[in-house]
Tab-separated table of N, CA, C and O in Angstrom:
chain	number	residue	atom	x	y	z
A	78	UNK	N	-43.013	-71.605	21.044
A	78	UNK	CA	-41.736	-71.694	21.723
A	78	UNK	C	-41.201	-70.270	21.926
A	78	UNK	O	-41.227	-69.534	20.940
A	79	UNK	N	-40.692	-69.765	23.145
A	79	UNK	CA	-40.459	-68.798	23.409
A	79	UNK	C	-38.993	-68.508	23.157
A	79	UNK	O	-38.222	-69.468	23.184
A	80	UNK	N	-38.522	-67.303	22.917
A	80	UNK	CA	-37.285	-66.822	22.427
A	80	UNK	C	-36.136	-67.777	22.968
A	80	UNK	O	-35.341	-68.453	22.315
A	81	UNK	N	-36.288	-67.628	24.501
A	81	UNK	CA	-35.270	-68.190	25.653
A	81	UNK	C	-35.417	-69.549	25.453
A	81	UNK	O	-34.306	-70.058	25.602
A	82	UNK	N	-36.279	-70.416	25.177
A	82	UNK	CA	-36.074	-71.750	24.745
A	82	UNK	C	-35.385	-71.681	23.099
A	82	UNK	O	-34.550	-72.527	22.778
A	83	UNK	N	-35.670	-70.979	22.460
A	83	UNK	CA	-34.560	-71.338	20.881
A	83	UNK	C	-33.599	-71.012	21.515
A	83	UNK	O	-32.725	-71.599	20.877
A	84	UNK	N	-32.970	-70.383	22.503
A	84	UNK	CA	-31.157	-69.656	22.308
A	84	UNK	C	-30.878	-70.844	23.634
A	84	UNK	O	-29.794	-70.612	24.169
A	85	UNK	N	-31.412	-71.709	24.085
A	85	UNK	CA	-31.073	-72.577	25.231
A	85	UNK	C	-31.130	-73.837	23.994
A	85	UNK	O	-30.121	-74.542	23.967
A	86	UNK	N	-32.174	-74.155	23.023
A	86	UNK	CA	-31.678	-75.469	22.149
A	86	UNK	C	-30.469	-75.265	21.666
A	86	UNK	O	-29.456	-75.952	21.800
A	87	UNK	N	-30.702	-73.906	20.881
A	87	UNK	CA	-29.774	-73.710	19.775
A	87	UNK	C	-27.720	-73.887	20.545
A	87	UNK	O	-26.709	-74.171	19.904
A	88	UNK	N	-27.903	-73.478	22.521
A	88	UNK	CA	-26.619	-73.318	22.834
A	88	UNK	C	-26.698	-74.855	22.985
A	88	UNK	O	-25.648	-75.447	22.735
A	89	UNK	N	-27.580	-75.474	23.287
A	89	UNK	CA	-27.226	-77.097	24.004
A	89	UNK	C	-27.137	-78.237	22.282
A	89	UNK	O	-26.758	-79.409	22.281
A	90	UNK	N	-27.549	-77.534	21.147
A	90	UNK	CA	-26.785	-78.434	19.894
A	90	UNK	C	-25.587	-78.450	19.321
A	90	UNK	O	-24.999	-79.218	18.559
A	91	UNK	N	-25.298	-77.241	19.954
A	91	UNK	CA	-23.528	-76.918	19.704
A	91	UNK	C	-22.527	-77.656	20.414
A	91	UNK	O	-21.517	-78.225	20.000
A	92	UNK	N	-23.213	-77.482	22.062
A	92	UNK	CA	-22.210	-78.829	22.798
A	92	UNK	C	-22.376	-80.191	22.399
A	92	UNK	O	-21.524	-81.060	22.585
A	93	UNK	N	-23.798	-80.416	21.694
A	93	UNK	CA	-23.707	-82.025	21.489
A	93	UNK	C	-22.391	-82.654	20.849
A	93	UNK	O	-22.115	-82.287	19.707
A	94	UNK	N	-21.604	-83.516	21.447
A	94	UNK	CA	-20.741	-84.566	20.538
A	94	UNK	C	-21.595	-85.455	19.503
A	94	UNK	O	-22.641	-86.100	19.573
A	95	UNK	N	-20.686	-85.189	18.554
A	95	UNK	CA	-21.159	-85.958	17.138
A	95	UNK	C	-20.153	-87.390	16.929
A	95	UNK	O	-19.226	-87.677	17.686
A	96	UNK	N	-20.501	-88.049	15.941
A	96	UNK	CA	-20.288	-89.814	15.947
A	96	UNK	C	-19.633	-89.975	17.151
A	96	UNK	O	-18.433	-89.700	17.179
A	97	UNK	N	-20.238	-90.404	18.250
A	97	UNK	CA	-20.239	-90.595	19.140
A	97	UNK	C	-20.918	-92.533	18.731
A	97	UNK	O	-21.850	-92.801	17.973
A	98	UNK	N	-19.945	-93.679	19.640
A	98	UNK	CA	-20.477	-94.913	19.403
A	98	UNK	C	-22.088	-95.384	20.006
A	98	UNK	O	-22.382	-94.889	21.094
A	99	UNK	N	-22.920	-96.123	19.483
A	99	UNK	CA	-24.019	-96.586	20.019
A	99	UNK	C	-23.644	-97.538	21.171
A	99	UNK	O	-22.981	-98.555	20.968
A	100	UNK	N	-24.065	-97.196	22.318
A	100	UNK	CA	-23.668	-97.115	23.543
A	100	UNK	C	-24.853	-97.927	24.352
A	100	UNK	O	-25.618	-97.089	24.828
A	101	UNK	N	-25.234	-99.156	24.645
A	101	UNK	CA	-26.043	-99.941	25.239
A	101	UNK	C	-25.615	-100.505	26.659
A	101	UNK	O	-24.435	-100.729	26.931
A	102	UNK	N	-26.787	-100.743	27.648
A	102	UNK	CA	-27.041	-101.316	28.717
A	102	UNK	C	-26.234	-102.833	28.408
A	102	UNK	O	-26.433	-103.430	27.351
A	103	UNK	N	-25.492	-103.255	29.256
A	103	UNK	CA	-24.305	-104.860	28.897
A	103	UNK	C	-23.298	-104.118	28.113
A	103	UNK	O	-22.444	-105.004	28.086
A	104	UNK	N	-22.890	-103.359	27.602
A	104	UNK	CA	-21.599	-103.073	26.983
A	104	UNK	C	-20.461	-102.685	28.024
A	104	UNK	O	-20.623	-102.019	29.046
A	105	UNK	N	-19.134	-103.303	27.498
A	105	UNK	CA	-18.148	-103.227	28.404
A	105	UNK	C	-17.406	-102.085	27.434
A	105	UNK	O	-16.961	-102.229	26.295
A	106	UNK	N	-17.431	-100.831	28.341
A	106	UNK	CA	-17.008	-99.455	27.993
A	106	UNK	C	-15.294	-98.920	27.942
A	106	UNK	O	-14.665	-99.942	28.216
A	107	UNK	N	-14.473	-97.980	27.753
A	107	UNK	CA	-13.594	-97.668	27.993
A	107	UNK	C	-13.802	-96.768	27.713
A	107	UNK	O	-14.104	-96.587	26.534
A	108	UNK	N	-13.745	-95.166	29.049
A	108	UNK	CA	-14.023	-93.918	28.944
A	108	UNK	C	-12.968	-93.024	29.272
A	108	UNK	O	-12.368	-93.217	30.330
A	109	UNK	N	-12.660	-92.119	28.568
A	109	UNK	CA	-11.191	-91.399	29.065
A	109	UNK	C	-11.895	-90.153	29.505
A	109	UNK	O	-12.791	-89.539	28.925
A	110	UNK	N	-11.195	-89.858	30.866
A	110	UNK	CA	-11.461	-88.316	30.959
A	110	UNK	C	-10.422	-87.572	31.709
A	110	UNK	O	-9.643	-88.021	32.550
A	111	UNK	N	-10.539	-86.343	31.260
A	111	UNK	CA	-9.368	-85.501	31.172
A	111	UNK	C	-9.508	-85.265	33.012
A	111	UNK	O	-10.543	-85.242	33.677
A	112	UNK	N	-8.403	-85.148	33.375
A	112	UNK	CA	-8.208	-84.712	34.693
A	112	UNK	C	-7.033	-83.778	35.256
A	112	UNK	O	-5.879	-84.082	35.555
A	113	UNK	N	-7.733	-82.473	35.310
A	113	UNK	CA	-6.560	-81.420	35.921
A	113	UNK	C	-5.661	-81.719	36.852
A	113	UNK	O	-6.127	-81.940	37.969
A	114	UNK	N	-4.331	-81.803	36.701
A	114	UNK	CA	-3.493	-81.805	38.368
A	114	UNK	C	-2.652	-80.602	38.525
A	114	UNK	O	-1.532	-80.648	38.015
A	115	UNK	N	-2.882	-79.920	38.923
A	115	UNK	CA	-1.891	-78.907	38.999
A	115	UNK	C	-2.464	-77.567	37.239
A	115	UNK	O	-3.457	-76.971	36.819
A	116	UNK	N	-0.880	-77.816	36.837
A	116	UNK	CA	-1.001	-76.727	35.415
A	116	UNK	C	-0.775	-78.116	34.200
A	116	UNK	O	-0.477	-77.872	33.030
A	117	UNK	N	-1.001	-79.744	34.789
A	117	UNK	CA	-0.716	-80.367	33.987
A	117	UNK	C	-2.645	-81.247	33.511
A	117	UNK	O	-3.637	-81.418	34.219
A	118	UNK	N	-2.377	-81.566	32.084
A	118	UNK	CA	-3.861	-82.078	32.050
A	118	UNK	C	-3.013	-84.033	31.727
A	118	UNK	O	-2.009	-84.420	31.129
A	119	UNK	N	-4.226	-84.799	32.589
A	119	UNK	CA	-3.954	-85.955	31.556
A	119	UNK	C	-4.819	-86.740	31.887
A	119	UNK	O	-5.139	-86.852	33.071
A	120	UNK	N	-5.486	-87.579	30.745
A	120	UNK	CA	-6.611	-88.449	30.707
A	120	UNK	C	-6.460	-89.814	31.516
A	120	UNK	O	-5.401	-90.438	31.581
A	121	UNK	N	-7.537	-90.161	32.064
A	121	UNK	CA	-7.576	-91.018	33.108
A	121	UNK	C	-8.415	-91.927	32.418
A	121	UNK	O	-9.325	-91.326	31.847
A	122	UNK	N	-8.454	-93.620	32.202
A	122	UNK	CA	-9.343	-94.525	31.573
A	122	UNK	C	-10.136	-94.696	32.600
A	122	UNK	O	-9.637	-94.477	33.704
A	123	UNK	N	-11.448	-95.091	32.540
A	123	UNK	CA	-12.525	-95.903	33.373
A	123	UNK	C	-13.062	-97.093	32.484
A	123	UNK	O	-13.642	-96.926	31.411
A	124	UNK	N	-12.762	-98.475	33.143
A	124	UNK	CA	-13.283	-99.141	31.826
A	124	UNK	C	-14.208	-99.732	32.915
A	124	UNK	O	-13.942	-99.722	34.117
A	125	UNK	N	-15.215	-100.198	32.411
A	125	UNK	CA	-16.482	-101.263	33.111
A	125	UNK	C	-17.553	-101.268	32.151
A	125	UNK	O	-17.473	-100.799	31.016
A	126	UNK	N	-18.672	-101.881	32.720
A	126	UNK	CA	-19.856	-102.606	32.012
A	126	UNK	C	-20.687	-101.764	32.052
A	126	UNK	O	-20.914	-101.552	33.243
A	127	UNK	N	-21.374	-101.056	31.352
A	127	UNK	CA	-22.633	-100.210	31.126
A	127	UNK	C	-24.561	-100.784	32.208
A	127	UNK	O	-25.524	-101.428	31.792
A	128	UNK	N	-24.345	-100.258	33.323
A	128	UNK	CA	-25.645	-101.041	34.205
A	128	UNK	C	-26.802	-100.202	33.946
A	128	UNK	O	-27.969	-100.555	34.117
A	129	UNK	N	-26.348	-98.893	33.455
A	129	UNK	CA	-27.780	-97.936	33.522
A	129	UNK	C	-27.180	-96.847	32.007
A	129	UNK	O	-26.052	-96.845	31.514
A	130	UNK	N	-28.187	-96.162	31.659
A	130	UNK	CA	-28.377	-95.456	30.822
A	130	UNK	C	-29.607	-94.652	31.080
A	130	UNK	O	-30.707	-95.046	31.468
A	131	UNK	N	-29.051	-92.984	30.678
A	131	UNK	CA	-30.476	-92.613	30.960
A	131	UNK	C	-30.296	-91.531	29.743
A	131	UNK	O	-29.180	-91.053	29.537
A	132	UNK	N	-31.264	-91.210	29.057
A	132	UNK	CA	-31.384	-90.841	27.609
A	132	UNK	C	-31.803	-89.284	27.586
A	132	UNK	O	-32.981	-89.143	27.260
A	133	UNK	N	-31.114	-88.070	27.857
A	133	UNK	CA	-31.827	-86.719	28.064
A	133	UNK	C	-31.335	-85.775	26.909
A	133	UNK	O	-31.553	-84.587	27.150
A	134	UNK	N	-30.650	-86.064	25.572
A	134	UNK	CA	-30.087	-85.106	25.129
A	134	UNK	C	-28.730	-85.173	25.487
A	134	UNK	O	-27.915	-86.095	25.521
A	135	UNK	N	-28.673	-83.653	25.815
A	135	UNK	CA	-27.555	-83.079	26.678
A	135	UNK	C	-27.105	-83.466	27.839
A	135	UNK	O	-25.885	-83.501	28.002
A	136	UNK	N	-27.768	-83.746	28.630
A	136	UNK	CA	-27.831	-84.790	30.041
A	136	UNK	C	-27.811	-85.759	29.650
A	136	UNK	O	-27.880	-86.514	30.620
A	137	UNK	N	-27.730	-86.573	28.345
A	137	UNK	CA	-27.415	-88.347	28.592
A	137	UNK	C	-26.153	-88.695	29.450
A	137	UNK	O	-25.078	-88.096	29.409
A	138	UNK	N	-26.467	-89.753	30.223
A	138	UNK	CA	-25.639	-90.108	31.314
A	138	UNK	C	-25.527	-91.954	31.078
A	138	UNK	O	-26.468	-92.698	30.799
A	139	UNK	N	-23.983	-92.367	31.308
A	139	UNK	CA	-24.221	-93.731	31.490
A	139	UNK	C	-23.139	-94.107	33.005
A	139	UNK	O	-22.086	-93.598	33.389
A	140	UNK	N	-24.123	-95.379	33.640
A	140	UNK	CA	-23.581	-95.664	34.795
A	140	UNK	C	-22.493	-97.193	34.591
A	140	UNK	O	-22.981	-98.321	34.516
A	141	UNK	N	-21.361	-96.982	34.544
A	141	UNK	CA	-20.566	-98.110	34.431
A	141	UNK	C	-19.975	-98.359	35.994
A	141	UNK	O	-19.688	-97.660	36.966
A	142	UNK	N	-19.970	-99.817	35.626
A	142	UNK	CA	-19.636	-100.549	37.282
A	142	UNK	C	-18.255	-101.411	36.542
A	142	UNK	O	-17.945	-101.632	35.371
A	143	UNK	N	-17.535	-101.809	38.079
A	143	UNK	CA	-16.193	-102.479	37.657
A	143	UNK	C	-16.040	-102.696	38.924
A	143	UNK	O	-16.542	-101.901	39.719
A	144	UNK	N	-15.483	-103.555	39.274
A	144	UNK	CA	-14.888	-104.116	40.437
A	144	UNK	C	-12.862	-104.039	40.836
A	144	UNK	O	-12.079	-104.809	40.281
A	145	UNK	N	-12.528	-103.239	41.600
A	145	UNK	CA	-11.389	-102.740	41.844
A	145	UNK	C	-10.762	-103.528	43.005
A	145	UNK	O	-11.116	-103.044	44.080
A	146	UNK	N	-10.169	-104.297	43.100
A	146	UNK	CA	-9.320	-105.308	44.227
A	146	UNK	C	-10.380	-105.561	45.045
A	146	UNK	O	-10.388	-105.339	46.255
A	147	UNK	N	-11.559	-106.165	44.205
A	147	UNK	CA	-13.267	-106.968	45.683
A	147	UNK	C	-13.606	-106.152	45.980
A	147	UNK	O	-14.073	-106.468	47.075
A	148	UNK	N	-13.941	-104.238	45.744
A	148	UNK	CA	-14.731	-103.776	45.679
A	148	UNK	C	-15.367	-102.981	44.432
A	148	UNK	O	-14.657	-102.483	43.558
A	149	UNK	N	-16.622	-102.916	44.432
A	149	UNK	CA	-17.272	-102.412	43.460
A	149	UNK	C	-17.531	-100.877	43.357
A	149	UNK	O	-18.145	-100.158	44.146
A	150	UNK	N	-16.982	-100.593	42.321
A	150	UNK	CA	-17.083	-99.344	42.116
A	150	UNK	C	-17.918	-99.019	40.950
A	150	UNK	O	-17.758	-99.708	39.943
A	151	UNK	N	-18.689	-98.173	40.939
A	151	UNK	CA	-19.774	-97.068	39.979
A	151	UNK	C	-19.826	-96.033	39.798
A	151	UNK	O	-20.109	-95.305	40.749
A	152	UNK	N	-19.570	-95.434	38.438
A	152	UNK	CA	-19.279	-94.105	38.161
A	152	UNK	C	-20.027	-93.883	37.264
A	152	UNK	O	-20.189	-94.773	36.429
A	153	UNK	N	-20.866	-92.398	37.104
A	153	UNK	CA	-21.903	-91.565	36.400
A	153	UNK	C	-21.054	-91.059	35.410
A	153	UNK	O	-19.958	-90.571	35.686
A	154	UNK	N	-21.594	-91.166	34.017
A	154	UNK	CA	-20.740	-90.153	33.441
A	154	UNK	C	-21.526	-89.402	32.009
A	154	UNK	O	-21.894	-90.053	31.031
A	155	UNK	N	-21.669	-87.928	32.156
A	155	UNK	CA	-22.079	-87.300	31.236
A	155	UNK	C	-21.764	-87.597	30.216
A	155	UNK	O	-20.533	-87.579	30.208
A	156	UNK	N	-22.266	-87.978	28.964
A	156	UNK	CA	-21.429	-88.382	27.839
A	156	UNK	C	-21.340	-86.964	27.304
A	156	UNK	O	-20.161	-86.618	27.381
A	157	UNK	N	-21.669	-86.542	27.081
A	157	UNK	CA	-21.441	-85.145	26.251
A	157	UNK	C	-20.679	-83.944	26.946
A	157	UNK	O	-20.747	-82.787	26.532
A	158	UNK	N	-19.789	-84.431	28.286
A	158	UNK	CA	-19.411	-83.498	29.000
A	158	UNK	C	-18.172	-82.956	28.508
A	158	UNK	O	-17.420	-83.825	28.068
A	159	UNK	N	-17.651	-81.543	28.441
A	159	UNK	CA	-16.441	-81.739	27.554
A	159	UNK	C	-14.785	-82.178	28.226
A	159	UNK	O	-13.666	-81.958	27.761
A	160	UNK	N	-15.257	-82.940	29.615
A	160	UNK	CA	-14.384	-83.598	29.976
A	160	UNK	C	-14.138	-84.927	29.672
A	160	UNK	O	-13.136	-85.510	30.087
A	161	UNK	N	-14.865	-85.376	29.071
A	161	UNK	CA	-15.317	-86.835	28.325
A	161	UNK	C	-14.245	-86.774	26.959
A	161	UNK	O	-14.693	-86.331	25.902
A	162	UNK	N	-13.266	-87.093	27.016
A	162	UNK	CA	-12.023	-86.771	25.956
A	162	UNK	C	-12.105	-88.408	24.906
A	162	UNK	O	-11.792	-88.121	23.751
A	163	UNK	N	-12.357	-89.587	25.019
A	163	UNK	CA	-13.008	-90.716	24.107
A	163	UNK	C	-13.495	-91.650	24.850
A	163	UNK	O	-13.247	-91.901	26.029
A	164	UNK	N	-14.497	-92.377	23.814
A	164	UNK	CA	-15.284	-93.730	24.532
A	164	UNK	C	-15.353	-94.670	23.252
A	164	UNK	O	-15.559	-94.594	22.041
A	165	UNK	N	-15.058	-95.609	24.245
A	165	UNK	CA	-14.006	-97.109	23.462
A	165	UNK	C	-15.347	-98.022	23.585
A	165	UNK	O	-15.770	-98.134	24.735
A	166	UNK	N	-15.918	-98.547	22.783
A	166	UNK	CA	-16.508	-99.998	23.480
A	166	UNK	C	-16.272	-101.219	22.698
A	166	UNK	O	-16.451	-101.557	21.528
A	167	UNK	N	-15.687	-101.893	24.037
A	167	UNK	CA	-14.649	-102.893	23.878
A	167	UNK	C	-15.528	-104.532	23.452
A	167	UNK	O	-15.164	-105.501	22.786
A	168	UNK	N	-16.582	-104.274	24.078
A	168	UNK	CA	-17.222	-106.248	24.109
A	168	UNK	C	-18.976	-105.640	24.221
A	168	UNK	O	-19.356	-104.752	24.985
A	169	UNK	N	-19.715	-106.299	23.373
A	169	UNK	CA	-20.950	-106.055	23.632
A	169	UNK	C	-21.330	-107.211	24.066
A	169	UNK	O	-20.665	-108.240	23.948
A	170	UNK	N	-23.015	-107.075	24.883
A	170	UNK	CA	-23.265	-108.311	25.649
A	170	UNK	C	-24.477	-108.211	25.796
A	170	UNK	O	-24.893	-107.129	26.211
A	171	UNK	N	-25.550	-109.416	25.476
A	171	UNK	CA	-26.933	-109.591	24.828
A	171	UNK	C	-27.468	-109.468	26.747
A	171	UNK	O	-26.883	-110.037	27.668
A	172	UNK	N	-28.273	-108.880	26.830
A	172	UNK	CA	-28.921	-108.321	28.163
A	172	UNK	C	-30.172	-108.637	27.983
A	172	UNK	O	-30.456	-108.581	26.787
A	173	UNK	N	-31.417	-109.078	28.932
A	173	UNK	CA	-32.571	-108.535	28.542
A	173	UNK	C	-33.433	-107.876	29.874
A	173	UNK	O	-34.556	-108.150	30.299
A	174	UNK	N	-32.522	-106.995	30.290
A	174	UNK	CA	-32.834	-105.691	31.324
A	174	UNK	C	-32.532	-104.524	31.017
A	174	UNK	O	-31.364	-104.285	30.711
A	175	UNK	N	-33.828	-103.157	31.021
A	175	UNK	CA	-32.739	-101.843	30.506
A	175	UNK	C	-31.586	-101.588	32.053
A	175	UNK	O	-30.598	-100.854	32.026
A	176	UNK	N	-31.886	-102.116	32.861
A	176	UNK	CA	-30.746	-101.739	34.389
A	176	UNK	C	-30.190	-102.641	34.454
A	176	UNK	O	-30.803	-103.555	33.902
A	177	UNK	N	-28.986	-103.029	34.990
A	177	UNK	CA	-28.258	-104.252	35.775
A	177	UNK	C	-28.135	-103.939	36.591
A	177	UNK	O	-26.946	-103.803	36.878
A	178	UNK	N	-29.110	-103.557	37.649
A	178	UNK	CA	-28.486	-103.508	38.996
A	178	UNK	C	-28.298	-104.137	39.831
A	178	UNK	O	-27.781	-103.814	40.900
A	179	UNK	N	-28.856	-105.613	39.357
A	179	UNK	CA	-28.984	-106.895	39.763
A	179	UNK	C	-27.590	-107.513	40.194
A	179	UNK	O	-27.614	-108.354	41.093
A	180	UNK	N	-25.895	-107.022	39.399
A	180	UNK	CA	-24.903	-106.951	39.305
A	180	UNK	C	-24.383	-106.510	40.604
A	180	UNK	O	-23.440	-107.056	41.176
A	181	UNK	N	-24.796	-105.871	40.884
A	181	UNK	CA	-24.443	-105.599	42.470
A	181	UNK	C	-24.474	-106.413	43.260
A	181	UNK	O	-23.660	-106.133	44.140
A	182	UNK	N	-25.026	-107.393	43.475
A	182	UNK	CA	-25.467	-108.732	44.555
A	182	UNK	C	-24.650	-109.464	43.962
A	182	UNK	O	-24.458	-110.453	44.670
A	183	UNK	N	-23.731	-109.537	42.516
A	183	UNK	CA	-22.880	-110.876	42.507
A	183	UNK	C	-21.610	-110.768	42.037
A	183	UNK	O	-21.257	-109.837	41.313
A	184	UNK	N	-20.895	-111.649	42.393
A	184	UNK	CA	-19.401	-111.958	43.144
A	184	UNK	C	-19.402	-112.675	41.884
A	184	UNK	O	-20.312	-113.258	41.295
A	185	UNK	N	-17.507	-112.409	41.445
A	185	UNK	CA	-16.775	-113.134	40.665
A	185	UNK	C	-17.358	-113.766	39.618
A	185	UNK	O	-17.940	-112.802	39.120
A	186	UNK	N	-17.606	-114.626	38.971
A	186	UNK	CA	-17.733	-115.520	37.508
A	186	UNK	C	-19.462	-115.459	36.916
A	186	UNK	O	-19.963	-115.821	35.852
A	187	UNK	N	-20.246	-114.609	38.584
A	187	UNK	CA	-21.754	-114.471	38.364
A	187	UNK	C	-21.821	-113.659	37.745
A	187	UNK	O	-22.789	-113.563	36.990
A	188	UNK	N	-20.676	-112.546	37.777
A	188	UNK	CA	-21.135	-111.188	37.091
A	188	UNK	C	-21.209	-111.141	35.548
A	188	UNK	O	-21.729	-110.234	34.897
A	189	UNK	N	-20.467	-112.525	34.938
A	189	UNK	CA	-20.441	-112.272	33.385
A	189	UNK	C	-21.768	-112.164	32.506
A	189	UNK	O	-22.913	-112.541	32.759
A	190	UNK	N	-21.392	-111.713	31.720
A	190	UNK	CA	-22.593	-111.396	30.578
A	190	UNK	C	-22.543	-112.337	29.495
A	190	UNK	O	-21.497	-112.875	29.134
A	191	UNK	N	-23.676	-112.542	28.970
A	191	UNK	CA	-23.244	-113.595	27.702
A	191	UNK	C	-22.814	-112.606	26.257
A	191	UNK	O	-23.552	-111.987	25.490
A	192	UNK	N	-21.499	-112.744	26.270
A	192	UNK	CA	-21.372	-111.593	25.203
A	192	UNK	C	-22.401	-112.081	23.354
A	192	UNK	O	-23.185	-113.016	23.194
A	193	UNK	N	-22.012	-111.175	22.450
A	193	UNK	CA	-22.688	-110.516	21.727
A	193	UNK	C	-21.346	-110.549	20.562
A	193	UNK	O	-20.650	-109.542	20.429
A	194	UNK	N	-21.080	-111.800	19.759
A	194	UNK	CA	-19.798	-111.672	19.187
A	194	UNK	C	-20.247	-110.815	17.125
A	194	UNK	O	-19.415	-110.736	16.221
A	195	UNK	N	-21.706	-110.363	17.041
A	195	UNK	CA	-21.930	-109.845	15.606
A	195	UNK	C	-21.303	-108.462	15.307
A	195	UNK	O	-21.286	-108.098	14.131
A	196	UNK	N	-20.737	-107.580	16.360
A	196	UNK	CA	-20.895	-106.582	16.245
A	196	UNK	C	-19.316	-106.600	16.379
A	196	UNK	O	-18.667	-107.563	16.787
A	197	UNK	N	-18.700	-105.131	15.887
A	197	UNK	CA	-17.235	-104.941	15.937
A	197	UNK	C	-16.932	-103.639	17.006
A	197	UNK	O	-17.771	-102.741	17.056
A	198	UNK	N	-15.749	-103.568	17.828
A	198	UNK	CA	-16.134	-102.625	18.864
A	198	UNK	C	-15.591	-101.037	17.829
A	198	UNK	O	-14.942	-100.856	16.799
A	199	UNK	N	-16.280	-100.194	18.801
A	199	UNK	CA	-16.501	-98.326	18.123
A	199	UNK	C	-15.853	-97.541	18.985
A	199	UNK	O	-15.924	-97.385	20.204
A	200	UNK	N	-15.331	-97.165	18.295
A	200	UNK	CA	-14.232	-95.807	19.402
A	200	UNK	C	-14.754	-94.702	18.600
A	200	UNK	O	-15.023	-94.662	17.399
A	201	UNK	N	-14.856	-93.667	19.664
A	201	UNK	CA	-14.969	-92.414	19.500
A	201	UNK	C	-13.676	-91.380	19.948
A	201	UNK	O	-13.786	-91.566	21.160
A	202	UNK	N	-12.840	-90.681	19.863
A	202	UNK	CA	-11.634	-89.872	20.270
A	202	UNK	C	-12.058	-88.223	20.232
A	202	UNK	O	-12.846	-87.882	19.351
A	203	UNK	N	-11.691	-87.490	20.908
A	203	UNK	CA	-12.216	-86.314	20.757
A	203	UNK	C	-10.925	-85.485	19.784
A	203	UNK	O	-9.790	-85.727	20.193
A	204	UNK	N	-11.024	-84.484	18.473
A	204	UNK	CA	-10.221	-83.978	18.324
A	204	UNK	C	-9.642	-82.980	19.226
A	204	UNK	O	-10.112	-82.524	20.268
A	205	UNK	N	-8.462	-82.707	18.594
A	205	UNK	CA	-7.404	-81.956	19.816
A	205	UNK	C	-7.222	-80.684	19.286
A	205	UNK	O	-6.766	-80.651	18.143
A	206	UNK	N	-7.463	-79.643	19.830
A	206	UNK	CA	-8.010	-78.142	19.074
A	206	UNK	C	-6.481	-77.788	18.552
A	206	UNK	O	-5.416	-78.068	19.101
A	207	UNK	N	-6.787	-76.882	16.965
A	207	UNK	CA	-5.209	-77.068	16.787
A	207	UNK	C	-4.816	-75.692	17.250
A	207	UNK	O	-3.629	-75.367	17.281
């Protein structure tokens, strides 16, 4: 391993977020992220269902979908980004696909999941630098 790969692990284990919740494909999420307006900051929720996951480290990314007044909306989100301020998960739900993208083709009462009532939901909050 060459020099420039230890000082590229060693910078990308420092950004990792720690207890961070176990985070699965069918989980219905609640993600806060910080959003600049002006000179003011304030966190914005995204809540929806977890359809994709993709597992890179530093680049882990999850794709949550939600439906906003009959249209569907999908948003990417770095988990480890340090705009990622907490992640809530609210309802888990027994899947047996790693994608749902199948979710896309269905309307109203099709989209439910058969939830997953063993588990208790996990919040993660980011501390607030003092």
């Amino acid at each position: 391993m060459t020099k420039l790969q230890q000082v590229v692990e060693t910078m990308q284990a420092s950004q990792l977020k720690s207890q961070l919740p176990s985070i699965q494909v069918g989980d219905l999420v609640r993600v806060g992220v910080a959003i600049q307006e002006g000179n003011k900051q304030r966190t914005q929720l995204f809540e929806g269902v977890v359809i994709a996951q993709h597992k890179a480290g530093i680049n882990t990314t999850i794709t949550l979908r939600k439906t906003l007044q009959g249209v569907g909306v999908e948003r990417v989100f770095p988990v480890h980004a340090p705009c990622i301020t907490s992640l809530q998960v609210l309802r888990r739900a027994h899947v047996a696909r790693a994608k749902l993208y199948y979710l896309r083709d269905r309307v109203g009462k099709a989209t439910r999941l058969k939830e997953k009532f063993a588990t208790l939901p996990e919040t993660w909050t980011q501390e607030k630098p003092a």
